[in-house]
PDB file of C-alpha atoms in Angstrom:
ATOM      1  CA  LEU A   1       2.637 -11.908  12.177  1.00  0.00           C
ATOM      2  CA  ARG A   2       1.037 -10.734  15.399  1.00  0.00           C
ATOM      3  CA  ARG A   3      -0.548  -7.729  13.695  1.00  0.00           C
ATOM      4  CA  SER A   4      -2.831  -8.346  10.709  1.00  0.00           C
ATOM      5  CA  PRO A   5      -2.161 -12.081  10.321  1.00  0.00           C
ATOM      6  CA  GLY A   6      -3.283 -13.520   7.007  1.00  0.00           C
ATOM      7  CA  GLU A   7      -3.722 -10.140   5.337  1.00  0.00           C
ATOM      8  CA  VAL A   8      -2.275  -9.221   1.960  1.00  0.00           C
ATOM      9  CA  CYS A   9       0.401  -6.541   2.084  1.00  0.00           C
ATOM     10  CA  PHE A  10       3.531  -5.280   0.414  1.00  0.00           C
ATOM     11  CA  PRO A  11       6.890  -6.046   2.026  1.00  0.00           C
ATOM     12  CA  GLY A  12       7.634  -3.523   4.734  1.00  0.00           C
ATOM     13  CA  GLY A  13       8.027  -2.811   8.393  1.00  0.00           C
ATOM     14  CA  LYS A  14       9.434  -0.502  11.008  1.00  0.00           C
ATOM     15  CA  SER A  15      12.696   1.290  10.492  1.00  0.00           C
ATOM     16  CA  GLU A  16      15.717   0.181  12.453  1.00  0.00           C
ATOM     17  CA  ALA A  17      18.596   2.261  13.794  1.00  0.00           C
ATOM     18  CA  THR A  18      20.848   0.992  10.979  1.00  0.00           C
ATOM     19  CA  ASP A  19      18.464   2.210   8.237  1.00  0.00           C
ATOM     20  CA  LYS A  20      19.560   5.499   6.675  1.00  0.00           C
ATOM     21  CA  ASP A  21      16.062   6.423   5.437  1.00  0.00           C
ATOM     22  CA  ASP A  22      12.705   5.067   4.216  1.00  0.00           C
ATOM     23  CA  ILE A  23      14.317   3.587   1.114  1.00  0.00           C
ATOM     24  CA  ASP A  24      16.869   1.697   3.209  1.00  0.00           C
ATOM     25  CA  THR A  25      14.039   0.368   5.402  1.00  0.00           C
ATOM     26  CA  ALA A  26      12.004  -0.759   2.389  1.00  0.00           C
ATOM     27  CA  LEU A  27      14.959  -2.521   0.759  1.00  0.00           C
ATOM     28  CA  ARG A  28      15.965  -4.247   4.001  1.00  0.00           C
ATOM     29  CA  GLU A  29      12.405  -5.416   4.668  1.00  0.00           C
ATOM     30  CA  ALA A  30      11.982  -6.715   1.085  1.00  0.00           C
ATOM     31  CA  LYS A  31      15.202  -8.690   1.471  1.00  0.00           C
ATOM     32  CA  GLU A  32      14.120 -10.111   4.852  1.00  0.00           C
ATOM     33  CA  GLU A  33      10.571 -10.963   3.763  1.00  0.00           C
ATOM     34  CA  VAL A  34      10.869 -12.149   0.165  1.00  0.00           C
ATOM     35  CA  GLY A  35      14.602 -12.444  -0.551  1.00  0.00           C
ATOM     36  CA  LEU A  36      14.822  -9.427  -2.866  1.00  0.00           C
ATOM     37  CA  GLN A  37      18.425  -8.241  -2.961  1.00  0.00           C
ATOM     38  CA  PRO A  38      18.644  -4.422  -2.652  1.00  0.00           C
ATOM     39  CA  GLU A  39      21.064  -4.136  -5.573  1.00  0.00           C
ATOM     40  CA  LYS A  40      18.417  -5.759  -7.818  1.00  0.00           C
ATOM     41  CA  VAL A  41      15.970  -2.868  -7.238  1.00  0.00           C
ATOM     42  CA  GLU A  42      15.934   0.355  -9.245  1.00  0.00           C
ATOM     43  CA  VAL A  43      14.239   2.699  -6.776  1.00  0.00           C
ATOM     44  CA  ILE A  44      12.044   5.206  -8.599  1.00  0.00           C
ATOM     45  CA  CYS A  45      10.355   7.256  -5.878  1.00  0.00           C
ATOM     46  CA  ARG A  46       8.534   7.470  -2.586  1.00  0.00           C
ATOM     47  CA  LEU A  47       4.787   8.063  -2.698  1.00  0.00           C
ATOM     48  CA  THR A  48       2.672  10.222  -0.433  1.00  0.00           C
ATOM     49  CA  PRO A  49       2.669   8.499   2.950  1.00  0.00           C
ATOM     50  CA  GLY A  50      -0.346   6.899   4.564  1.00  0.00           C
ATOM     51  CA  ILE A  51      -1.319   6.150   8.131  1.00  0.00           C
ATOM     52  CA  ASP A  52      -2.134   2.588   9.132  1.00  0.00           C
ATOM     53  CA  LYS A  53      -4.867   1.496  11.530  1.00  0.00           C
ATOM     54  CA  MET A  54      -2.409   1.743  14.454  1.00  0.00           C
ATOM     55  CA  ASN A  55      -1.682   5.390  13.462  1.00  0.00           C
ATOM     56  CA  ASN A  56       1.829   4.595  12.219  1.00  0.00           C
ATOM     57  CA  LEU A  57       3.201   6.606   9.325  1.00  0.00           C
ATOM     58  CA  VAL A  58       3.787   4.356   6.281  1.00  0.00           C
ATOM     59  CA  THR A  59       5.906   5.615   3.369  1.00  0.00           C
ATOM     60  CA  PRO A  60       5.649   3.504   0.203  1.00  0.00           C
ATOM     61  CA  VAL A  61       8.805   3.119  -1.862  1.00  0.00           C
ATOM     62  CA  VAL A  62       8.410   2.246  -5.551  1.00  0.00           C
ATOM     63  CA  GLY A  63      11.024   0.470  -7.622  1.00  0.00           C
ATOM     64  CA  PHE A  64      11.520  -1.695 -10.672  1.00  0.00           C
ATOM     65  CA  ILE A  65      12.789  -5.262 -10.495  1.00  0.00           C
ATOM     66  CA  GLU A  66      13.553  -7.788 -13.200  1.00  0.00           C
ATOM     67  CA  ASP A  67      10.679 -10.083 -14.101  1.00  0.00           C
ATOM     68  CA  THR A  68      13.087 -12.989 -13.607  1.00  0.00           C
ATOM     69  CA  PHE A  69      13.214 -12.370  -9.839  1.00  0.00           C
ATOM     70  CA  GLN A  70      12.567 -15.607  -7.950  1.00  0.00           C
ATOM     71  CA  VAL A  71      10.860 -14.930  -4.641  1.00  0.00           C
ATOM     72  CA  THR A  72      12.100 -16.674  -1.493  1.00  0.00           C
ATOM     73  CA  PRO A  73       9.464 -16.002   1.169  1.00  0.00           C
ATOM     74  CA  ASN A  74      10.551 -15.923   4.802  1.00  0.00           C
ATOM     75  CA  PRO A  75       8.184 -18.510   6.361  1.00  0.00           C
ATOM     76  CA  ASP A  76       8.195 -16.605   9.681  1.00  0.00           C
ATOM     77  CA  GLU A  77       6.647 -13.567   7.991  1.00  0.00           C
ATOM     78  CA  VAL A  78       5.188 -14.545   4.604  1.00  0.00           C
ATOM     79  CA  SER A  79       2.882 -17.449   3.857  1.00  0.00           C
ATOM     80  CA  GLU A  80       2.393 -16.804   0.162  1.00  0.00           C
ATOM     81  CA  VAL A  81       3.482 -14.484  -2.646  1.00  0.00           C
ATOM     82  CA  PHE A  82       1.470 -13.660  -5.756  1.00  0.00           C
ATOM     83  CA  VAL A  83       1.547 -11.079  -8.542  1.00  0.00           C
ATOM     84  CA  VAL A  84      -1.322  -8.804  -9.538  1.00  0.00           C
ATOM     85  CA  PRO A  85      -1.175  -6.732 -12.740  1.00  0.00           C
ATOM     86  CA  LEU A  86      -1.116  -3.062 -11.724  1.00  0.00           C
ATOM     87  CA  GLU A  87      -3.947  -2.331 -14.173  1.00  0.00           C
ATOM     88  CA  TYR A  88      -6.250  -4.406 -11.943  1.00  0.00           C
ATOM     89  CA  PHE A  89      -6.273  -1.482  -9.526  1.00  0.00           C
ATOM     90  CA  VAL A  90      -7.992   0.794 -12.052  1.00  0.00           C
ATOM     91  CA  LYS A  91     -10.030  -1.870 -13.908  1.00  0.00           C
ATOM     92  CA  PRO A  92     -10.863  -4.579 -11.377  1.00  0.00           C
ATOM     93  CA  LEU A  93     -13.114  -7.543 -12.020  1.00  0.00           C
ATOM     94  CA  ASN A  94     -14.234  -7.818  -8.391  1.00  0.00           C
ATOM     95  CA  TYR A  95     -14.334  -4.578  -6.385  1.00  0.00           C
ATOM     96  CA  LYS A  96     -16.250  -2.890  -3.609  1.00  0.00           C
ATOM     97  CA  SER A  97     -15.633   0.007  -1.278  1.00  0.00           C
ATOM     98  CA  PHE A  98     -16.991   1.080   2.042  1.00  0.00           C
ATOM     99  CA  PRO A  99     -16.809   4.222   4.165  1.00  0.00           C
ATOM    100  CA  TYR A 100     -14.443   4.072   7.099  1.00  0.00           C
ATOM    101  CA  GLN A 101     -14.050   6.428  10.003  1.00  0.00           C
ATOM    102  CA  THR A 102     -10.607   6.338  11.567  1.00  0.00           C
ATOM    103  CA  SER A 103     -10.123   6.272  15.332  1.00  0.00           C
ATOM    104  CA  SER A 104      -9.385   9.979  15.063  1.00  0.00           C
ATOM    105  CA  GLY A 105     -12.722  10.681  13.366  1.00  0.00           C
ATOM    106  CA  TYR A 106     -11.525  11.166   9.784  1.00  0.00           C
ATOM    107  CA  LEU A 107     -13.965   9.735   7.226  1.00  0.00           C
ATOM    108  CA  THR A 108     -12.389   8.010   4.234  1.00  0.00           C
ATOM    109  CA  ARG A 109     -13.116   5.300   1.666  1.00  0.00           C
ATOM    110  CA  VAL A 110     -11.654   1.809   1.904  1.00  0.00           C
ATOM    111  CA  HIS A 111     -11.060  -0.015  -1.369  1.00  0.00           C
ATOM    112  CA  CYS A 112     -11.460  -3.785  -1.418  1.00  0.00           C
ATOM    113  CA  PHE A 113     -10.401  -5.954  -4.348  1.00  0.00           C
ATOM    114  CA  ILE A 114     -10.804  -9.689  -4.757  1.00  0.00           C
ATOM    115  CA  TYR A 115      -8.142 -10.990  -7.118  1.00  0.00           C
ATOM    116  CA  ASP A 116      -8.462 -14.476  -8.576  1.00  0.00           C
ATOM    117  CA  ASP A 117      -4.920 -15.732  -9.151  1.00  0.00           C
ATOM    118  CA  GLN A 118      -4.963 -18.141 -12.078  1.00  0.00           C
ATOM    119  CA  GLU A 119      -1.564 -19.603 -11.224  1.00  0.00           C
ATOM    120  CA  SER A 120      -2.439 -20.702  -7.681  1.00  0.00           C
ATOM    121  CA  LYS A 121      -6.195 -21.076  -8.324  1.00  0.00           C
ATOM    122  CA  ARG A 122      -6.817 -18.974  -5.199  1.00  0.00           C
ATOM    123  CA  SER A 123      -8.575 -15.714  -4.480  1.00  0.00           C
ATOM    124  CA  PHE A 124      -6.941 -12.948  -2.496  1.00  0.00           C
ATOM    125  CA  LYS A 125      -8.591 -10.023  -0.708  1.00  0.00           C
ATOM    126  CA  ILE A 126      -6.564  -6.836  -1.123  1.00  0.00           C
ATOM    127  CA  TRP A 127      -7.886  -3.961   0.931  1.00  0.00           C
ATOM    128  CA  GLY A 128      -7.039  -1.121   3.292  1.00  0.00           C
ATOM    129  CA  LEU A 129      -3.719   0.645   3.051  1.00  0.00           C
ATOM    130  CA  THR A 130      -2.324  -1.954   0.627  1.00  0.00           C
ATOM    131  CA  ALA A 131      -5.203  -1.330  -1.787  1.00  0.00           C
ATOM    132  CA  HIS A 132      -4.912   2.431  -1.221  1.00  0.00           C
ATOM    133  CA  PHE A 133      -1.256   2.457  -2.283  1.00  0.00           C
ATOM    134  CA  ALA A 134      -1.884   0.112  -5.240  1.00  0.00           C
ATOM    135  CA  VAL A 135      -4.739   2.314  -6.509  1.00  0.00           C
ATOM    136  CA  TYR A 136      -2.685   5.477  -6.127  1.00  0.00           C
ATOM    137  CA  LEU A 137       0.281   3.994  -8.009  1.00  0.00           C
ATOM    138  CA  ALA A 138      -2.012   2.685 -10.770  1.00  0.00           C
ATOM    139  CA  LEU A 139      -3.572   6.130 -11.139  1.00  0.00           C
ATOM    140  CA  ILE A 140      -0.112   7.664 -11.510  1.00  0.00           C
ATOM    141  CA  ILE A 141       1.128   5.060 -13.996  1.00  0.00           C
ATOM    142  CA  PHE A 142      -1.950   4.757 -16.199  1.00  0.00           C
ATOM    143  CA  GLY A 143      -3.234   8.331 -15.938  1.00  0.00           C
ATOM    144  CA  GLU A 144      -6.815   7.256 -16.535  1.00  0.00           C
ATOM    145  CA  ARG A 145     -10.035   7.261 -14.581  1.00  0.00           C
ATOM    146  CA  PRO A 146     -10.681   4.039 -12.704  1.00  0.00           C
ATOM    147  CA  THR A 147     -13.960   2.134 -13.028  1.00  0.00           C
ATOM    148  CA  PHE A 148     -14.814   3.136  -9.421  1.00  0.00           C
ATOM    149  CA  GLU A 149     -14.867   6.286  -7.285  1.00  0.00           C
ATOM    150  CA  VAL A 150     -11.683   7.530  -5.621  1.00  0.00           C
ATOM    151  CA  ASP A 151     -11.013  10.278  -3.080  1.00  0.00           C
ATOM    152  CA  TYR A 152      -8.671  12.179  -5.400  1.00  0.00           C
ATOM    153  CA  ASP A 153      -8.984  15.046  -7.812  1.00  0.00           C
ATOM    154  CA  LEU A 154      -7.787  13.111 -10.843  1.00  0.00           C
ATOM    155  CA  ASP A 155      -6.862  16.333 -12.644  1.00  0.00           C
ATOM    156  CA  ASN A 156      -4.523  17.222  -9.784  1.00  0.00           C
ATOM    157  CA  LEU A 157      -3.564  13.816  -8.397  1.00  0.00           C
ATOM    158  CA  PHE A 158      -0.404  14.663  -6.450  1.00  0.00           C
ATOM    159  CA  ALA A 159      -1.785  17.751  -4.734  1.00  0.00           C
ATOM    160  CA  SER A 160      -5.044  16.027  -3.803  1.00  0.00           C
ATOM    161  CA  SER A 161      -3.128  13.021  -2.440  1.00  0.00           C
ATOM    162  CA  GLU A 162      -1.026  15.306  -0.261  1.00  0.00           C
ATOM    163  CA  ASP A 163      -4.151  17.207   0.823  1.00  0.00           C
ATOM    164  CA  ASN A 164      -5.910  13.942   1.807  1.00  0.00           C
ATOM    165  CA  PHE A 165      -2.844  12.853   3.759  1.00  0.00           C
ATOM    166  CA  MET A 166      -2.584  16.192   5.589  1.00  0.00           C
ATOM    167  CA  LYS A 167      -6.273  16.010   6.604  1.00  0.00           C
ATOM    168  CA  LEU A 168      -5.782  12.474   7.896  1.00  0.00           C
ATOM    169  CA  TYR A 169      -2.551  13.398   9.686  1.00  0.00           C
ATOM    170  CA  ALA A 170      -4.188  16.477  11.264  1.00  0.00           C
ATOM    171  CA  SER A 171      -7.071  14.381  12.561  1.00  0.00           C
ATOM    172  CA  VAL A 172      -4.670  11.836  14.100  1.00  0.00           C
ATOM    173  CA  TYR A 173      -2.559  14.622  15.621  1.00  0.00           C
ATOM    174  CA  GLU A 174      -5.629  16.340  17.115  1.00  0.00           C
ATOM    175  CA  ARG A 175      -6.807  13.054  18.641  1.00  0.00           C
ATOM    176  CA  LYS A 176      -3.380  12.347  20.163  1.00  0.00           C
ATOM    177  CA  LYS A 177      -3.219  15.892  21.528  1.00  0.00           C
ATOM    178  CA  SER A 178      -6.687  15.602  23.119  1.00  0.00           C
ATOM    179  CA  ASN A 179      -5.671  12.324  24.834  1.00  0.00           C
ATOM    180  CA  LEU A 180      -2.730  13.945  26.634  1.00  0.00           C
TER     181      LEU A 180
END
């Protein structure tokens, strides 16, 4: 892709006029990118949104699929598909983080995981918003403290996630307003 070529990410993209909502967008994009048929997904929820490096709002949609799903990557958009156990995002073998100040001035932490895929014998770098969403989902599912620091109050995960998002959104909004 033109933006972020070679980076690891979940299926997704911009909404289109025919999409009813974020879930429709997510299901359409997953079908286009990896061949996942919408009727084969049991949608569970939407997570707290994030803001990407281009200041676009990104709403993650979580669902269950059968483990028998056979991926069919769209070669125009996807070069490779791999699976990482969700637990890796609370108990990683190879992890680092670094502070990051957004273009709007908001200071946050960027998680960076290196995952060694035994099947393909390759290593993958998972970082940024993709890592952020994976960590957040793992915290929800496993309900345990990760082996690294996170920017959440783990005793009040949902509220602190929403609070972090609102601070980030406010900083982006203020920057946009000051550029008018």
